[in-house]
PDB file of C-alpha atoms in Angstrom:
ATOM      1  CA  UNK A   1       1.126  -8.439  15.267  1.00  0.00           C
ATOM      2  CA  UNK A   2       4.116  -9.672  15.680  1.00  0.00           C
ATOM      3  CA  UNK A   3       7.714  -6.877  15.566  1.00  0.00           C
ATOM      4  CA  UNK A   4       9.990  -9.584  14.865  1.00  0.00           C
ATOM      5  CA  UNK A   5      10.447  -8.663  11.531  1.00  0.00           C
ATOM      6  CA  UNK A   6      10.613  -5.294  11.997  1.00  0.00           C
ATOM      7  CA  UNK A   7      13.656  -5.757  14.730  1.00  0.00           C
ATOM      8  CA  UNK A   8      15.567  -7.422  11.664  1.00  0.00           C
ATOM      9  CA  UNK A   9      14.824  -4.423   9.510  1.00  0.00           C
ATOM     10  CA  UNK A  10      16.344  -2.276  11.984  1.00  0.00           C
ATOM     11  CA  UNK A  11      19.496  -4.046  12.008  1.00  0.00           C
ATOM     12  CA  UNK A  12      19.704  -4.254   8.635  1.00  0.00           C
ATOM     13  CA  UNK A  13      19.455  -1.304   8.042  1.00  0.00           C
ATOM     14  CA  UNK A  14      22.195  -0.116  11.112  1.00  0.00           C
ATOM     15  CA  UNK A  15      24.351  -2.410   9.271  1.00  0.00           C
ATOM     16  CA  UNK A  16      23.801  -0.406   5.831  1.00  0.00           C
ATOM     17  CA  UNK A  17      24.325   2.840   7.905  1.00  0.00           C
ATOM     18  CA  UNK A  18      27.656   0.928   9.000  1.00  0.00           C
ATOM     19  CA  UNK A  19      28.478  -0.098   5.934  1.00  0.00           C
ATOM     20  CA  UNK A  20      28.266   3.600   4.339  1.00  0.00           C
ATOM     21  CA  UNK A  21      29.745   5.115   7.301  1.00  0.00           C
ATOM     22  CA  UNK A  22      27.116   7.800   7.610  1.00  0.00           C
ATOM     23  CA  UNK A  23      27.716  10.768   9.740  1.00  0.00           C
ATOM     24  CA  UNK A  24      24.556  10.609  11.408  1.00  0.00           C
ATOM     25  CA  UNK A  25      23.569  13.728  13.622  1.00  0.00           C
ATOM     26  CA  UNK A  26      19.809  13.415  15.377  1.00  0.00           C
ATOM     27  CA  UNK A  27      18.552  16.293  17.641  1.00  0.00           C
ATOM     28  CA  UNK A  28      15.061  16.686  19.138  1.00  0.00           C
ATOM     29  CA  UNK A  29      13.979  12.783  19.190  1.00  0.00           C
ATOM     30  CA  UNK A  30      12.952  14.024  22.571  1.00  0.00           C
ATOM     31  CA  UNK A  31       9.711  15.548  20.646  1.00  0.00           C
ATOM     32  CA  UNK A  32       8.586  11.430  20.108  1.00  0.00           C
ATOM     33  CA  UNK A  33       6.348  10.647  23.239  1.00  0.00           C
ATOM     34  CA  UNK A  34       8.038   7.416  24.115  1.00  0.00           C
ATOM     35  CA  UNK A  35       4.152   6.268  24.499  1.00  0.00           C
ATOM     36  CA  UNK A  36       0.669   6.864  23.013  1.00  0.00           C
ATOM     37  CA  UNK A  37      -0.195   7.417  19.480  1.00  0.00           C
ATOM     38  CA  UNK A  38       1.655  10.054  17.220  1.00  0.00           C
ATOM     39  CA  UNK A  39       2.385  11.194  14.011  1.00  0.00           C
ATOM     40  CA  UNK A  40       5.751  11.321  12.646  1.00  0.00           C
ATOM     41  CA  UNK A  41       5.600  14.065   9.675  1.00  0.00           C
ATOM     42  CA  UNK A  42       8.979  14.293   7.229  1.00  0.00           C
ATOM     43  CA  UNK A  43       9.971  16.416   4.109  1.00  0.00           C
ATOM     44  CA  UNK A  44      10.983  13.942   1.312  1.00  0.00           C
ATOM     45  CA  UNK A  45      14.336  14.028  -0.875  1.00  0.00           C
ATOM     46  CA  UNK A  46      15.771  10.358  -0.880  1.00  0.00           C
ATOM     47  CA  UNK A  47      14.106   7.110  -1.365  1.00  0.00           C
ATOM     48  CA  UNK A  48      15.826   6.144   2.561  1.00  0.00           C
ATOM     49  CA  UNK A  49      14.303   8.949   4.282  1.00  0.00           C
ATOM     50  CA  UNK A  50      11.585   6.336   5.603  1.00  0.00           C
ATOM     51  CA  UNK A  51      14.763   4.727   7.447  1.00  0.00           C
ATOM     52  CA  UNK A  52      16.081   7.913   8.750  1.00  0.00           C
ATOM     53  CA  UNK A  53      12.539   9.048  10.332  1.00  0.00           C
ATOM     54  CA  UNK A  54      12.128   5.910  11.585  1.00  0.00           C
ATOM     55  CA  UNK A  55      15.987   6.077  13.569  1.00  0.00           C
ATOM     56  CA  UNK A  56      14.092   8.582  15.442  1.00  0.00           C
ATOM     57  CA  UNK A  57      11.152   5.900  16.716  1.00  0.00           C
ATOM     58  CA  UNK A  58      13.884   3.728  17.500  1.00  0.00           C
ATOM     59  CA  UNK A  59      16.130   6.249  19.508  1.00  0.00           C
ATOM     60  CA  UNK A  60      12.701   6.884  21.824  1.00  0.00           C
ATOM     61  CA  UNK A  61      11.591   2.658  21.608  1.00  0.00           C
ATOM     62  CA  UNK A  62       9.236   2.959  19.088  1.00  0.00           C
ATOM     63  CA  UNK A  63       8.517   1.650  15.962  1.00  0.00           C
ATOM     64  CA  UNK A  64       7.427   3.702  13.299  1.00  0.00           C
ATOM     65  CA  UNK A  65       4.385   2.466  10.930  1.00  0.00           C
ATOM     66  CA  UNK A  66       4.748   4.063   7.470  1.00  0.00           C
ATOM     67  CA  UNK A  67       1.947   4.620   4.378  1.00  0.00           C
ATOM     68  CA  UNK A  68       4.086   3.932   1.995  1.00  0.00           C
ATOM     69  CA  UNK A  69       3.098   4.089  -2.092  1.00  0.00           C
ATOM     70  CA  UNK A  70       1.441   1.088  -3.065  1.00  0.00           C
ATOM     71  CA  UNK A  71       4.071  -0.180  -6.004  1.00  0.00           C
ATOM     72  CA  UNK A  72       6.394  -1.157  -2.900  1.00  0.00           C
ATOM     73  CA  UNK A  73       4.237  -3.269  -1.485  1.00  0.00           C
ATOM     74  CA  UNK A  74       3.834  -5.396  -5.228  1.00  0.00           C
ATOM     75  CA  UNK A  75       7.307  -7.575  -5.181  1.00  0.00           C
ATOM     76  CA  UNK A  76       6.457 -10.277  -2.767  1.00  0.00           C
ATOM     77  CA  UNK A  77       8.894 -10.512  -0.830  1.00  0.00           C
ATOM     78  CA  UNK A  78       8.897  -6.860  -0.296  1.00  0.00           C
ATOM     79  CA  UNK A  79       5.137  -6.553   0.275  1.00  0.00           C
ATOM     80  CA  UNK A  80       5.328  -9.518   2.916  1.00  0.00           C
ATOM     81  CA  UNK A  81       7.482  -7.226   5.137  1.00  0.00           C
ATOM     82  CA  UNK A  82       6.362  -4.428   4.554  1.00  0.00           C
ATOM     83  CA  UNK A  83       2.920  -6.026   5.714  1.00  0.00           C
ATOM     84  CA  UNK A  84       4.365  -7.791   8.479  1.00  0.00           C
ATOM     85  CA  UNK A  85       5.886  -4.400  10.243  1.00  0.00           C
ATOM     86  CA  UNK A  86       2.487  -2.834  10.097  1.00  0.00           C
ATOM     87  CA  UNK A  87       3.252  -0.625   7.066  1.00  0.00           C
ATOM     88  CA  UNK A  88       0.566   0.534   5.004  1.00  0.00           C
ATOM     89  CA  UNK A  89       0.115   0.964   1.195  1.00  0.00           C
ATOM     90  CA  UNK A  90      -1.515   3.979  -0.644  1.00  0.00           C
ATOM     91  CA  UNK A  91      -3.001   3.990  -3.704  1.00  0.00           C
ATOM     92  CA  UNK A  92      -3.400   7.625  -4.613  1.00  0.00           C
ATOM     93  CA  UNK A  93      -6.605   7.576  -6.621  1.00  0.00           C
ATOM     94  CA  UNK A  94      -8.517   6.187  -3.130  1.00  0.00           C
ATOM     95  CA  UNK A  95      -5.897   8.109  -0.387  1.00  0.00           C
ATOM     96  CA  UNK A  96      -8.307   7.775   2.173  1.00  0.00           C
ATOM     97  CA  UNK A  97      -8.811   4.392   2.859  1.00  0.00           C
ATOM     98  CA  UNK A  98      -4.958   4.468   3.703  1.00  0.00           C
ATOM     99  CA  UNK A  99      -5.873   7.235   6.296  1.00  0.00           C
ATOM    100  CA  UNK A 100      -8.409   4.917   7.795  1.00  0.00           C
ATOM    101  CA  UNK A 101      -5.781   2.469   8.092  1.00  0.00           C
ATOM    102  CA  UNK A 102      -3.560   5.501   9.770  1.00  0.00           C
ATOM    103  CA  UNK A 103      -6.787   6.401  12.192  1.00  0.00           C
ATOM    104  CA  UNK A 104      -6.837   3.174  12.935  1.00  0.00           C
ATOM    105  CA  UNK A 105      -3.344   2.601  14.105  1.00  0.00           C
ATOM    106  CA  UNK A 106      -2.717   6.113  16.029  1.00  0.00           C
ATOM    107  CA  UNK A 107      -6.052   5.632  17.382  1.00  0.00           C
ATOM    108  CA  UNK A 108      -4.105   2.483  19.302  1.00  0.00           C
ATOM    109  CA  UNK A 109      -1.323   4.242  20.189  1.00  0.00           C
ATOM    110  CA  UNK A 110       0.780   3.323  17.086  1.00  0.00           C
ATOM    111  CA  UNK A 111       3.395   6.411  16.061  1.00  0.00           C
ATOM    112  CA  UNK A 112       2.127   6.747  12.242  1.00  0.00           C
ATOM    113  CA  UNK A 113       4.774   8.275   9.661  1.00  0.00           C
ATOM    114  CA  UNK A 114       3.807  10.142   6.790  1.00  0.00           C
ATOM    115  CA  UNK A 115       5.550  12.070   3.902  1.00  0.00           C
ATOM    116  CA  UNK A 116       3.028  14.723   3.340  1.00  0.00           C
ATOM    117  CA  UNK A 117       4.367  16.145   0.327  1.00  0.00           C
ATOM    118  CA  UNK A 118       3.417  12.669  -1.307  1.00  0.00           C
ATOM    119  CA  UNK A 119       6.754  12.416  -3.239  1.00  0.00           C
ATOM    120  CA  UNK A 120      10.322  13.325  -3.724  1.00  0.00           C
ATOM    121  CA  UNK A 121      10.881  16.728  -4.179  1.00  0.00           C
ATOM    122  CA  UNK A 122      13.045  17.717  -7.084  1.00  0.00           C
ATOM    123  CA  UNK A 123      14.199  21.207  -5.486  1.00  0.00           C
ATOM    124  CA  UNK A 124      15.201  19.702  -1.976  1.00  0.00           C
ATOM    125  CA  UNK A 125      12.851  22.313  -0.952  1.00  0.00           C
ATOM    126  CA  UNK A 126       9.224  21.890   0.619  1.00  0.00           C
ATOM    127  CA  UNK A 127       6.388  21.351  -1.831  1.00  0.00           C
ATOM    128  CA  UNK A 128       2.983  21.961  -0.971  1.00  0.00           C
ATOM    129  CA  UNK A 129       1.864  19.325   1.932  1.00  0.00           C
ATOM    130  CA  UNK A 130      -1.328  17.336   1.510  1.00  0.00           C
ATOM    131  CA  UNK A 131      -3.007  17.772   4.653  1.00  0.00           C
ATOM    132  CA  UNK A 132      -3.274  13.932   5.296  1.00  0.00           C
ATOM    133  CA  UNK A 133      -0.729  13.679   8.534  1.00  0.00           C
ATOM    134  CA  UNK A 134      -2.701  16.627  10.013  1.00  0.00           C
ATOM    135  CA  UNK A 135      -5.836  14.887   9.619  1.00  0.00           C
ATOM    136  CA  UNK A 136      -5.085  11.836  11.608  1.00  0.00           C
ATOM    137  CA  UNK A 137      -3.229  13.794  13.997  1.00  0.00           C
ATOM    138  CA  UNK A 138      -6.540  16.042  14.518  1.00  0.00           C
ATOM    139  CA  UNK A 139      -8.990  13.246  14.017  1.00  0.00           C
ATOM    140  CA  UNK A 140      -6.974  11.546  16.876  1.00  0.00           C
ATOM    141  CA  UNK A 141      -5.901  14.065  18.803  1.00  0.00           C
ATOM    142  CA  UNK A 142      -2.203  12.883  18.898  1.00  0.00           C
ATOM    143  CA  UNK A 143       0.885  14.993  18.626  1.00  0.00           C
ATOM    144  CA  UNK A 144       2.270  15.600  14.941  1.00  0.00           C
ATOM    145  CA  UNK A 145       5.864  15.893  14.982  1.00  0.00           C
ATOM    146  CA  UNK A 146       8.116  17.270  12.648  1.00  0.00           C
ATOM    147  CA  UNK A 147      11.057  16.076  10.776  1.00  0.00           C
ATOM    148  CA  UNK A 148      13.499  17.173   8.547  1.00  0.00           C
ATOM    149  CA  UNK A 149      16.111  15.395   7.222  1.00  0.00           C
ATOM    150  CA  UNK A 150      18.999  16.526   4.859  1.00  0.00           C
ATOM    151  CA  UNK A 151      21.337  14.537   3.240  1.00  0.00           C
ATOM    152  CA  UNK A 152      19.971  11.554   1.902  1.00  0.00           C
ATOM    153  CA  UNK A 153      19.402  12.624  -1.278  1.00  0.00           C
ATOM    154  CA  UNK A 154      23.186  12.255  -2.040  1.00  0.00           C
ATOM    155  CA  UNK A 155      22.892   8.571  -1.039  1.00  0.00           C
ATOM    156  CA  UNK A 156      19.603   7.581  -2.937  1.00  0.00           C
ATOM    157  CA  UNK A 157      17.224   9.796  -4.703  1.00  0.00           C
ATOM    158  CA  UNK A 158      15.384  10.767  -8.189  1.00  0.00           C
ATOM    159  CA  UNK A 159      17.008  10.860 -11.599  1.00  0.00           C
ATOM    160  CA  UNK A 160      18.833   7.348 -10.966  1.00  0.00           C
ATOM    161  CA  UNK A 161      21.428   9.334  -8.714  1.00  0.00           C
ATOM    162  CA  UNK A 162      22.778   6.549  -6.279  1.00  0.00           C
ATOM    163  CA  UNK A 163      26.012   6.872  -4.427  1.00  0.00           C
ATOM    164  CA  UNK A 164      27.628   4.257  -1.901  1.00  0.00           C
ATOM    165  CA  UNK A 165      30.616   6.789  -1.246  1.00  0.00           C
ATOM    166  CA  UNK A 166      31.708   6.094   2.556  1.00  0.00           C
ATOM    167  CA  UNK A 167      31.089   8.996   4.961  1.00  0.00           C
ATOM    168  CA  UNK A 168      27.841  10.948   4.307  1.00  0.00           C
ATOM    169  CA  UNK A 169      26.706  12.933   6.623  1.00  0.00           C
ATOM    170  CA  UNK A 170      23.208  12.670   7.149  1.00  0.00           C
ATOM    171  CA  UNK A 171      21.223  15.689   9.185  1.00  0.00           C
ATOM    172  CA  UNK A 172      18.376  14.822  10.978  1.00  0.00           C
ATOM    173  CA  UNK A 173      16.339  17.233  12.962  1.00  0.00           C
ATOM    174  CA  UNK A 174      12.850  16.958  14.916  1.00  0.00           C
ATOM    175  CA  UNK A 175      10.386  19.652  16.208  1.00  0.00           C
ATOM    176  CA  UNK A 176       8.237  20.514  19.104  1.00  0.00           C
ATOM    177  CA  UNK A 177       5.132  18.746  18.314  1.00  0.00           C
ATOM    178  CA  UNK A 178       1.850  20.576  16.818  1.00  0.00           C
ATOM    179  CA  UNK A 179      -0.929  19.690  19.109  1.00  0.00           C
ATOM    180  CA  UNK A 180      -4.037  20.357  17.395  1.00  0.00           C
ATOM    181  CA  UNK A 181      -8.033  21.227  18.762  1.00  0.00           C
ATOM    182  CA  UNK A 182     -10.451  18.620  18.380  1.00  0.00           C
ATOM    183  CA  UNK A 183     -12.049  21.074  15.617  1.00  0.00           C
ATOM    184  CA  UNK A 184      -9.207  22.577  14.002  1.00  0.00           C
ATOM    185  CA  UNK A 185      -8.951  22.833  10.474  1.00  0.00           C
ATOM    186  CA  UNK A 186      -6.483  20.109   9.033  1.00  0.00           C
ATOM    187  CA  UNK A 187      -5.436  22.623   6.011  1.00  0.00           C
ATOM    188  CA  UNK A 188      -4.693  25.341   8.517  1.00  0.00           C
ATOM    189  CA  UNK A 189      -3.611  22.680  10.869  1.00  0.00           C
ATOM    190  CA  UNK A 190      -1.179  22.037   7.389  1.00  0.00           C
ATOM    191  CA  UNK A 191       0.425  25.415   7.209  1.00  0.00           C
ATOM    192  CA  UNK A 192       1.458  25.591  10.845  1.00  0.00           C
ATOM    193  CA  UNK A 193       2.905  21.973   9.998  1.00  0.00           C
ATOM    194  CA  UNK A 194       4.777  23.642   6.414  1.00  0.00           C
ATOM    195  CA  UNK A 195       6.174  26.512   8.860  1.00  0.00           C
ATOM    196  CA  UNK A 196       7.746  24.188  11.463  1.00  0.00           C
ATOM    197  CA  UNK A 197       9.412  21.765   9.123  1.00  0.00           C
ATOM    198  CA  UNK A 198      10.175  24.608   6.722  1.00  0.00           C
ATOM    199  CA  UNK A 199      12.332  25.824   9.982  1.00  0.00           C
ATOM    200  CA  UNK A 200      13.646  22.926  10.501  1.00  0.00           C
ATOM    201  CA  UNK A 201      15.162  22.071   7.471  1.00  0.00           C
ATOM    202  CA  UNK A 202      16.318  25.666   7.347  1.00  0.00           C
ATOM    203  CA  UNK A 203      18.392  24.348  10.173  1.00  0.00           C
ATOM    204  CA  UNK A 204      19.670  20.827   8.919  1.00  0.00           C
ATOM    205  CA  UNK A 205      21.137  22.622   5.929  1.00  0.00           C
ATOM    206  CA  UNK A 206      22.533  25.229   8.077  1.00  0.00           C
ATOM    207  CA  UNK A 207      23.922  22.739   9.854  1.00  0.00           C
ATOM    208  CA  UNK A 208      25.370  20.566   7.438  1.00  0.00           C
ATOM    209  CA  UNK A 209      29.081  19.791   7.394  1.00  0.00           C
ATOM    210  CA  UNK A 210      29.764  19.800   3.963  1.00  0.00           C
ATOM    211  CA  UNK A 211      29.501  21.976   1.229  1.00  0.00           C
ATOM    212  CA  UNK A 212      29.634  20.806  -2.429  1.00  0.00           C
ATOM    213  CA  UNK A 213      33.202  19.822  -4.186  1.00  0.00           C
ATOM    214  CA  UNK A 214      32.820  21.507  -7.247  1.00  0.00           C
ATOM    215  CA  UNK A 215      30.369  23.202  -9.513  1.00  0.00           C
ATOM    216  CA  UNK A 216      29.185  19.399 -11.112  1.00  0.00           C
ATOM    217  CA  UNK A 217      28.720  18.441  -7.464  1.00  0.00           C
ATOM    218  CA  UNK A 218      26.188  21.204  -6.565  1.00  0.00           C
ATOM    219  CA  UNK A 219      23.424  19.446  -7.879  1.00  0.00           C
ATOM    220  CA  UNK A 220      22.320  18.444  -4.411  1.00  0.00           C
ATOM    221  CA  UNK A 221      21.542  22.285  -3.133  1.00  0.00           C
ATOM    222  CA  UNK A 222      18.848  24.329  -3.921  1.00  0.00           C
ATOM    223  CA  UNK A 223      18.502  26.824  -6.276  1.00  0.00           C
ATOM    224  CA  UNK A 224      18.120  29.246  -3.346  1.00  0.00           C
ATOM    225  CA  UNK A 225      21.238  28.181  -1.915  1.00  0.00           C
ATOM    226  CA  UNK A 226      23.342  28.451  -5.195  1.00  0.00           C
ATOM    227  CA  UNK A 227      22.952  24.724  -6.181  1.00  0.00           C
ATOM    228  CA  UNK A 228      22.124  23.742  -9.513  1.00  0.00           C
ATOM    229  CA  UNK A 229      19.009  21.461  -8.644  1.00  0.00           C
ATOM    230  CA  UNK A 230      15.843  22.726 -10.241  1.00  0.00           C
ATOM    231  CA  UNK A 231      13.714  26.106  -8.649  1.00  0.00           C
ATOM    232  CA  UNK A 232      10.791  25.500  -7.216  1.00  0.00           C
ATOM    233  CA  UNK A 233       8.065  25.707 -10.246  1.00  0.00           C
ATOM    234  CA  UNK A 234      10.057  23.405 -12.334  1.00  0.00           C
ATOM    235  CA  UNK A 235      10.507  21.507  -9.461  1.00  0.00           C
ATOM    236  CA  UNK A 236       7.086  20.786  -8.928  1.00  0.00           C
ATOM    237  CA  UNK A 237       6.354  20.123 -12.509  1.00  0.00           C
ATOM    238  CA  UNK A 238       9.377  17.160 -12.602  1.00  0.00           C
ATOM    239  CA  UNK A 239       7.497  16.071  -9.233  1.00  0.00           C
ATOM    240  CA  UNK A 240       4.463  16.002 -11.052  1.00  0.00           C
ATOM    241  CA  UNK A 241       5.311  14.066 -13.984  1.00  0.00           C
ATOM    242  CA  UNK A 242       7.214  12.008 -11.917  1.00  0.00           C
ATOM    243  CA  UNK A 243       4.267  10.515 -10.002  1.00  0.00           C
ATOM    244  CA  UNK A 244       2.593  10.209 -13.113  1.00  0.00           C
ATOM    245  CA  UNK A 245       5.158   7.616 -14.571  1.00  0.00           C
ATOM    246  CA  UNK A 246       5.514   5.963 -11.451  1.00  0.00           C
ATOM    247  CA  UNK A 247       1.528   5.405 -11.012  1.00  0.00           C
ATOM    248  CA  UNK A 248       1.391   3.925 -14.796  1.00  0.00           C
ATOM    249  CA  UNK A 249       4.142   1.745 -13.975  1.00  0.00           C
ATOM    250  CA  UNK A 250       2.819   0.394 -10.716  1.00  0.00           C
ATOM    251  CA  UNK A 251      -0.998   0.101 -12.392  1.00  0.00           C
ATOM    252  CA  UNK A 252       1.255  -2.046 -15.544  1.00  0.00           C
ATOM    253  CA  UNK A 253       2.703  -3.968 -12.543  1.00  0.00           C
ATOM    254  CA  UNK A 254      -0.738  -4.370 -10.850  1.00  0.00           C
ATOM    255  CA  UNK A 255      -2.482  -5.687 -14.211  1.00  0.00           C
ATOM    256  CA  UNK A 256       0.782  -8.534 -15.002  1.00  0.00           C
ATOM    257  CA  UNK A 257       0.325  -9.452 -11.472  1.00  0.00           C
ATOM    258  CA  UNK A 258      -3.132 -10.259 -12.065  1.00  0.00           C
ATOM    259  CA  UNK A 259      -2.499 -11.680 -15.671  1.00  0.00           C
ATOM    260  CA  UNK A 260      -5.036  -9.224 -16.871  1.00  0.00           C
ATOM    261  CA  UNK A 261      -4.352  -7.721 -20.446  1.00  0.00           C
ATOM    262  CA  UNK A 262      -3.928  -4.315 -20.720  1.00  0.00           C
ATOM    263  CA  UNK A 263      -6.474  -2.543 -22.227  1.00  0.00           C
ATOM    264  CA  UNK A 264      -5.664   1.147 -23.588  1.00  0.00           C
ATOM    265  CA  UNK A 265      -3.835   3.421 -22.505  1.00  0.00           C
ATOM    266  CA  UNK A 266      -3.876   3.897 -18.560  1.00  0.00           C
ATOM    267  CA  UNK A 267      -5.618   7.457 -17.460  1.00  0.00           C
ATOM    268  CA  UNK A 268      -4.212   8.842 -14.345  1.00  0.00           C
ATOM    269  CA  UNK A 269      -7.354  10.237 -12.215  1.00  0.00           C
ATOM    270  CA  UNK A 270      -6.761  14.070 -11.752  1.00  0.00           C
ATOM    271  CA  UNK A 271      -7.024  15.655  -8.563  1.00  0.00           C
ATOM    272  CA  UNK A 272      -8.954  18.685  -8.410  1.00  0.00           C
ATOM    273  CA  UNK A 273      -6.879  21.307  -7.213  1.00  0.00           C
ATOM    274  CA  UNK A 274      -9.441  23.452  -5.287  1.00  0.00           C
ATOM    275  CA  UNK A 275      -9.738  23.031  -1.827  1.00  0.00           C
ATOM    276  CA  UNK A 276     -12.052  19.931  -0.117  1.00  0.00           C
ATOM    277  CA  UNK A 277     -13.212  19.394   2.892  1.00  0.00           C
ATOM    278  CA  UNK A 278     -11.683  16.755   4.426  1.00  0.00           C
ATOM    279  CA  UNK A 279     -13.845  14.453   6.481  1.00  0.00           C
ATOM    280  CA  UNK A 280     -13.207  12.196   9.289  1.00  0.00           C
ATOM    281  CA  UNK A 281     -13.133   8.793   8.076  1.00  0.00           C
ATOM    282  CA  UNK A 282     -15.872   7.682  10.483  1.00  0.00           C
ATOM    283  CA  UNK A 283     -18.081   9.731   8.334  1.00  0.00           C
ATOM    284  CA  UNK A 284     -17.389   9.439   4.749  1.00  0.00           C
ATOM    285  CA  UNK A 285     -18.867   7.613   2.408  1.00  0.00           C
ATOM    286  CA  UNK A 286     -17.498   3.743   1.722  1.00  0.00           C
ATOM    287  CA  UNK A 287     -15.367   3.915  -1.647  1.00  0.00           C
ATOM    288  CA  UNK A 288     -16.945   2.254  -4.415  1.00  0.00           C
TER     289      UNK A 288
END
């Protein structure tokens, strides 16, 4: 595989951060072994966060191979990079051959990056995380690091909200890495992982260097904090029904890109919402 592509990502996308003027502040890149495989674990409130994670591969000279939602890898273009800098897609009715993929590549000493909370969250606080990052961390036995970031969501994020004001600061901050027994539970492996990053972005918005304007521009704190973005339970239920419209759209986009009529009304596959085991991939079952 070649990184070529990937090296004119990165500029591209130190050139947007130019562009913007973003106050970038990055502590704790430290935590990224600078070799070996690793897993690079972020909360999720801006459709850039993938570039801001990955600024921390690059500040230890590493590049950061994302699963990323399967409707960005559709558009050709798109999909051919994507592809070409060793991204992977994830269709989230058959989530574990992605994490095969993810084995795979921390198993070579690739740093994986995953957004365990599966999507955006509506509060800017932590929804519950699917325990896929701790999996391949455990199945691997590689460090899982921790990232918050804090910010972005006044650049880019849900609800159409898009802003190209100059200046934004942008708060990144990375933990001490969970190192996790060869038998450890990846759910309990999952709540130490909530805990840490929970801290952490504690800390970025502590941090932060701005406060809202006005009352109309408090829409990008929690509730908790005294912003006007949704609480928590409604939160999730917006997150919920926003994955739902975004996996009929991609599954419209997959059928026109195979010229294949539709035919009724797309059901999403629900997920049960007890707790599974989760197996290694070595030893599950080939999806049908």
């Amino acid at each position: 595989m070649t990184d070529r592509t990937y090296r004119l990502v990165i500029r591209a996308a130190l050139g947007l951060f130019r562009v913007l003027g973003l106050r970038l502040d990055v502590r704790g890149a430290e935590h990224l072994p600078r070799d070996g495989g690793a897993v690079l674990a972020g909360n999720h409130v801006g459709f850039l966060d993938f570039l801001f994670v990955g600024l921390v591969g690059r500040r230890r000279g590493r590049f950061v191979r994302f699963l990323a939602k399967q409707g960005i890898f559709l558009p050709p273009l798109v999909g051919a990079a994507m592809r070409a800098m060793g991204h992977m897609a994830v269709d989230r009715a058959h989530g574990e051959m992605a994490l095969r993929h993810a084995v795979a590549k921390a198993s070579q000493g690739e740093v994986v990056g995953l957004f365990p909370e599966a999507t955006i969250s509506h509060s800017w606080e932590l929804r519950p995380l699917r325990p896929g990052a701790a999996a391949v961390a455990t199945w691997c036995q590689v460090p899982l690091v921790p990232v918050a970031v804090w910010g972005s969501q006044r650049i880019h994020t849900v609800g159409g909200r898009l802003s190209l004001r100059r200046g934004t600061p942008v708060t990144i901050r990375v933990g001490e890495p969970l190192v996790p027994a060869p038998d450890a539970d990846p759910y309990a492996v999952s709540e130490q992982l909530r805990s840490r990053l929970d801290a952490l972005l504690a800390d970025a918005m502590d941090a932060y260097p701005e406060q809202p304007r006005d009352d109309a521009d408090r829409w990008w704190l929690p509730a908790s904090r005294g912003g006007s973005a949704p609480g928590p339970e409604e939160g999730i239920r917006l997150d919920e029904e926003g994955m739902r419209q975004a996996d009929l759209a991609a599954e419209a986009r997959i059928r026109r890109s195979r010229k294949v009529a539709p035919v009724g009304r797309p059901r999403r596959r629900r997920v049960a919402t007890g707790r599974s085991q989760v197996v290694p991939p070595s030893t599950r079952e080939s999806a049908s």
